[in-house]
mmCIF file of C-alpha atoms and ligand atoms in Angstrom:
data_model
loop_
_atom_site.group_PDB
_atom_site.id
_atom_site.type_symbol
_atom_site.label_atom_id
_atom_site.label_comp_id
_atom_site.label_asym_id
_atom_site.label_seq_id
_atom_site.Cartn_x
_atom_site.Cartn_y
_atom_site.Cartn_z
ATOM 1 C CA MET I 1 18.271 5.596 10.453
ATOM 2 C CA ILE I 2 15.012 3.881 11.138
ATOM 3 C CA ALA I 3 14.513 0.299 10.234
ATOM 4 C CA ILE I 4 11.043 -0.594 8.773
ATOM 5 C CA GLY I 5 9.642 -4.012 8.366
ATOM 6 C CA SER I 6 6.072 -5.739 7.614
ATOM 7 C CA ASP I 7 4.576 -9.180 6.414
ATOM 8 C CA HIS I 8 2.159 -9.207 3.622
ATOM 9 C CA ALA I 9 -0.576 -7.823 5.749
ATOM 10 C CA GLY I 10 1.366 -4.563 6.312
ATOM 11 C CA PHE I 11 2.971 -4.500 3.263
ATOM 12 C CA GLU I 12 1.063 -1.608 1.699
ATOM 13 C CA MET I 13 1.099 0.391 4.787
ATOM 14 C CA LYS I 14 4.835 -0.096 5.093
ATOM 15 C CA GLU I 15 5.490 1.250 1.479
ATOM 16 C CA GLU I 16 3.447 4.290 2.244
ATOM 17 C CA ILE I 17 5.280 4.938 5.536
ATOM 18 C CA ILE I 18 8.647 4.764 3.782
ATOM 19 C CA LYS I 19 7.334 7.145 1.369
ATOM 20 C CA TYR I 20 6.101 9.370 3.978
ATOM 21 C CA LEU I 21 9.265 9.389 5.941
ATOM 22 C CA ASN I 22 11.348 9.742 2.865
ATOM 23 C CA LYS I 23 9.534 12.958 2.154
ATOM 24 C CA LYS I 24 10.344 14.374 5.506
ATOM 25 C CA GLY I 25 14.053 13.585 4.880
ATOM 26 C CA ILE I 26 14.431 10.697 7.337
ATOM 27 C CA GLU I 27 16.429 7.775 6.174
ATOM 28 C CA VAL I 28 14.861 4.322 5.986
ATOM 29 C CA CYS I 29 16.415 0.780 6.186
ATOM 30 C CA ASP I 30 13.608 -1.542 4.645
ATOM 31 C CA CYS I 31 13.963 -4.912 6.113
ATOM 32 C CA GLY I 32 11.205 -6.282 3.963
ATOM 33 C CA SER I 33 9.252 -7.761 2.759
ATOM 34 C CA TYR I 34 10.031 -6.240 -0.478
ATOM 35 C CA GLU I 35 7.037 -7.485 -2.594
ATOM 36 C CA TYR I 36 3.502 -8.818 -1.525
ATOM 37 C CA LYS I 37 3.426 -12.261 -1.039
ATOM 38 C CA SER I 38 0.450 -13.750 0.842
ATOM 39 C CA ASP I 39 2.441 -16.753 2.299
ATOM 40 C CA ASP I 40 5.407 -14.681 4.120
ATOM 41 C CA ASP I 41 5.740 -14.878 7.879
ATOM 42 C CA TYR I 42 5.965 -11.897 10.181
ATOM 43 C CA PRO I 43 8.818 -13.368 12.410
ATOM 44 C CA ASP I 44 11.228 -12.997 9.336
ATOM 45 C CA PHE I 45 10.727 -9.269 9.226
ATOM 46 C CA ALA I 46 10.310 -8.534 12.809
ATOM 47 C CA HIS I 47 13.550 -10.317 13.508
ATOM 48 C CA ALA I 48 15.273 -8.430 10.845
ATOM 49 C CA VAL I 49 14.226 -5.041 12.112
ATOM 50 C CA ALA I 50 14.785 -6.117 15.830
ATOM 51 C CA LYS I 51 18.429 -7.061 14.846
ATOM 52 C CA LYS I 52 19.099 -3.634 13.143
ATOM 53 C CA VAL I 53 17.928 -1.777 16.281
ATOM 54 C CA ALA I 54 19.790 -3.959 18.679
ATOM 55 C CA SER I 55 22.939 -3.759 16.958
ATOM 56 C CA ARG I 56 22.570 -0.046 16.918
ATOM 57 C CA GLU I 57 22.624 0.073 13.086
ATOM 58 C CA CYS I 58 19.486 1.845 13.428
ATOM 59 C CA ASP I 59 18.240 3.971 15.848
ATOM 60 C CA SER I 60 14.564 2.954 16.189
ATOM 61 C CA GLY I 61 12.187 0.502 14.615
ATOM 62 C CA ILE I 62 8.753 0.348 12.873
ATOM 63 C CA LEU I 63 6.842 -2.875 12.495
ATOM 64 C CA ILE I 64 3.580 -3.486 10.856
ATOM 65 C CA CYS I 65 1.440 -6.695 10.672
ATOM 66 C CA GLY I 66 -2.101 -7.300 10.679
ATOM 67 C CA THR I 67 -2.546 -6.579 14.218
ATOM 68 C CA GLY I 68 0.828 -5.156 15.380
ATOM 69 C CA ILE I 69 0.963 -8.045 18.078
ATOM 70 C CA GLY I 70 2.897 -10.655 16.026
ATOM 71 C CA VAL I 71 5.587 -8.550 15.132
ATOM 72 C CA SER I 72 6.049 -7.030 18.648
ATOM 73 C CA ILE I 73 6.225 -10.506 20.253
ATOM 74 C CA VAL I 74 8.975 -11.390 17.796
ATOM 75 C CA ALA I 75 10.902 -8.056 18.240
ATOM 76 C CA ASN I 76 10.835 -8.359 21.939
ATOM 77 C CA LYS I 77 12.768 -11.769 21.983
ATOM 78 C CA VAL I 78 15.594 -10.069 20.867
ATOM 79 C CA ARG I 79 17.905 -8.664 23.730
ATOM 80 C CA GLY I 80 18.012 -4.914 23.963
ATOM 81 C CA VAL I 81 14.806 -4.391 21.982
ATOM 82 C CA ARG I 82 11.838 -2.837 23.567
ATOM 83 C CA ALA I 83 8.769 -2.993 21.079
ATOM 84 C CA GLY I 84 5.493 -1.679 21.854
ATOM 85 C CA ALA I 85 2.270 -2.550 19.914
ATOM 86 C CA CYS I 86 -0.038 0.276 19.889
ATOM 87 C CA SER I 87 -2.974 1.747 17.873
ATOM 88 C CA GLU I 88 -3.041 5.434 18.656
ATOM 89 C CA PRO I 89 -0.182 8.203 19.140
ATOM 90 C CA ILE I 90 -0.414 9.081 22.852
ATOM 91 C CA SER I 91 0.606 5.139 23.698
ATOM 92 C CA ALA I 92 3.212 5.765 20.863
ATOM 93 C CA LYS I 93 4.584 8.628 22.907
ATOM 94 C CA LEU I 94 4.400 7.107 26.359
ATOM 95 C CA ALA I 95 6.034 3.898 25.095
ATOM 96 C CA ARG I 96 9.146 6.040 24.587
ATOM 97 C CA GLU I 97 8.961 8.342 27.616
ATOM 98 C CA HIS I 98 7.869 5.428 30.286
ATOM 99 C CA ASN I 99 9.138 2.416 28.801
ATOM 100 C CA GLY I 100 12.106 3.683 26.489
ATOM 101 C CA ALA I 101 10.710 1.710 23.471
ATOM 102 C CA ASN I 102 12.968 1.459 20.454
ATOM 103 C CA VAL I 103 10.478 -0.128 18.323
ATOM 104 C CA ILE I 104 6.894 0.808 17.541
ATOM 105 C CA ALA I 105 4.607 -1.913 16.137
ATOM 106 C CA PHE I 106 0.853 -1.316 14.701
ATOM 107 C CA GLY I 107 -1.554 -3.161 12.711
ATOM 108 C CA SER I 108 -2.750 -2.469 9.295
ATOM 109 C CA ARG I 109 -5.975 -4.143 9.896
ATOM 110 C CA ILE I 110 -6.612 -1.983 13.088
ATOM 111 C CA VAL I 111 -5.333 1.464 12.154
ATOM 112 C CA GLY I 112 -6.041 3.426 8.990
ATOM 113 C CA MET I 113 -3.402 5.091 7.149
ATOM 114 C CA GLU I 114 -3.566 8.478 8.677
ATOM 115 C CA MET I 115 -3.471 7.081 12.035
ATOM 116 C CA ALA I 116 -0.462 5.129 11.316
ATOM 117 C CA LYS I 117 1.296 8.214 10.342
ATOM 118 C CA ALA I 118 0.406 9.872 13.588
ATOM 119 C CA ILE I 119 1.745 6.985 15.461
ATOM 120 C CA VAL I 120 4.855 7.144 13.574
ATOM 121 C CA ASP I 121 5.325 10.903 14.151
ATOM 122 C CA SER I 122 4.651 10.639 17.820
ATOM 123 C CA PHE I 123 7.033 7.925 18.239
ATOM 124 C CA LEU I 124 9.963 9.329 16.307
ATOM 125 C CA GLY I 125 9.100 12.832 17.627
ATOM 126 C CA THR I 126 9.598 11.752 21.407
ATOM 127 C CA SER I 127 13.300 10.715 22.045
ATOM 128 C CA PHE I 128 14.595 8.714 24.777
ATOM 129 C CA GLU I 129 16.017 11.677 26.509
ATOM 130 C CA LYS I 130 12.487 12.499 27.464
ATOM 131 C CA MET I 131 12.475 9.427 29.506
ATOM 132 C CA HIS I 132 13.562 11.877 32.449
ATOM 133 C CA ARG I 133 11.954 10.304 35.226
ATOM 134 C CA LEU I 134 14.379 8.404 37.429
ATOM 135 C CA ARG I 135 11.675 5.685 38.309
ATOM 136 C CA ASP I 136 11.161 4.877 34.571
ATOM 137 C CA GLU I 137 14.725 4.676 34.017
ATOM 138 C CA GLU I 138 15.117 2.238 36.851
ATOM 139 C CA ARG I 139 11.959 0.041 35.494
ATOM 140 C CA VAL I 140 13.986 -0.228 32.300
ATOM 141 C CA ARG I 141 17.109 -1.311 33.926
ATOM 142 C CA LYS I 142 15.010 -4.038 35.746
ATOM 143 C CA ILE I 143 13.758 -5.139 32.228
ATOM 144 C CA GLU I 144 17.499 -5.406 31.202
ATOM 145 C CA LYS I 145 18.028 -7.493 34.366
ATOM 146 C CA ILE I 146 15.425 -9.932 33.271
ATOM 147 C CA GLU I 147 16.945 -10.046 29.770
ATOM 148 C CA ASN I 148 20.408 -10.766 31.288
ATOM 149 C CA GLU I 149 18.994 -13.824 33.211
ATOM 150 C CA ARG I 150 17.869 -15.475 29.923
ATOM 151 C CA ASN I 151 20.153 -17.557 28.124
ATOM 152 C CA THR I 152 20.051 -16.119 24.586
HETATM 153 C C1 RB5 N 1 -1.107 -12.439 8.813
HETATM 154 O O1 RB5 N 1 -2.150 -12.964 8.102
HETATM 155 C C2 RB5 N 1 -1.367 -12.193 10.314
HETATM 156 O O2 RB5 N 1 -1.604 -13.124 11.153
HETATM 157 C C3 RB5 N 1 -0.062 -11.211 10.872
HETATM 158 O O3 RB5 N 1 0.065 -10.158 9.879
HETATM 159 C C4 RB5 N 1 -0.261 -10.634 12.269
HETATM 160 O O4 RB5 N 1 -1.508 -9.936 12.338
HETATM 161 C C5 RB5 N 1 -0.027 -11.616 13.254
HETATM 162 O O5 RB5 N 1 0.235 -10.894 14.408
#
C-alpha cells in the first residue's frame, strides 16, 4: 500500500498519479488534500503521509507540493521516515538504493506529468533490498542513530 498526499499546488498531479497507480493495480491510501483549496498547508498532508509510512501501515509514500521541498522537510521530521525530493527518475532510484528512502517528493511546479510518472515508477520499481552495499546500510544506521538522539 502506497500513501500519497499533496497540498493545493500538487492536488491535480496527485489525482493523476492516483489514477495512474490504480490502473497498474497498485493500492493507494490518499491522505489528502481531498479537494482543491488554495489556502491549505503542505505540512498537514506531509505529516499524514509520513505517519502512515512510519507506522508501516503503508510501505512507501509519495508527496507533492509546488517544489517537493516543503513536504520533504516535514516528512523528514517523523522518526523512521527518509524522504527525498527529486525531479528526475535516477535520483528517485538512488534515493532508495543509497539512502533507503521510503518517501519520494516532487514539485508540480518543477516537473511535468510524464516526468512525475517516471519518478514514481523508478521509485516504486526499486526495492530496499537493492540497497545491497554494506556501506549504504551502515550510513542509514547512522541516520537512525541521529534520530534516536532527538527528543521526539
Ligand atoms: C504553496 O504555494 C507552496 O509554497 C508549497 O506547495 C510548496 O512548494 C512548499 O514547499
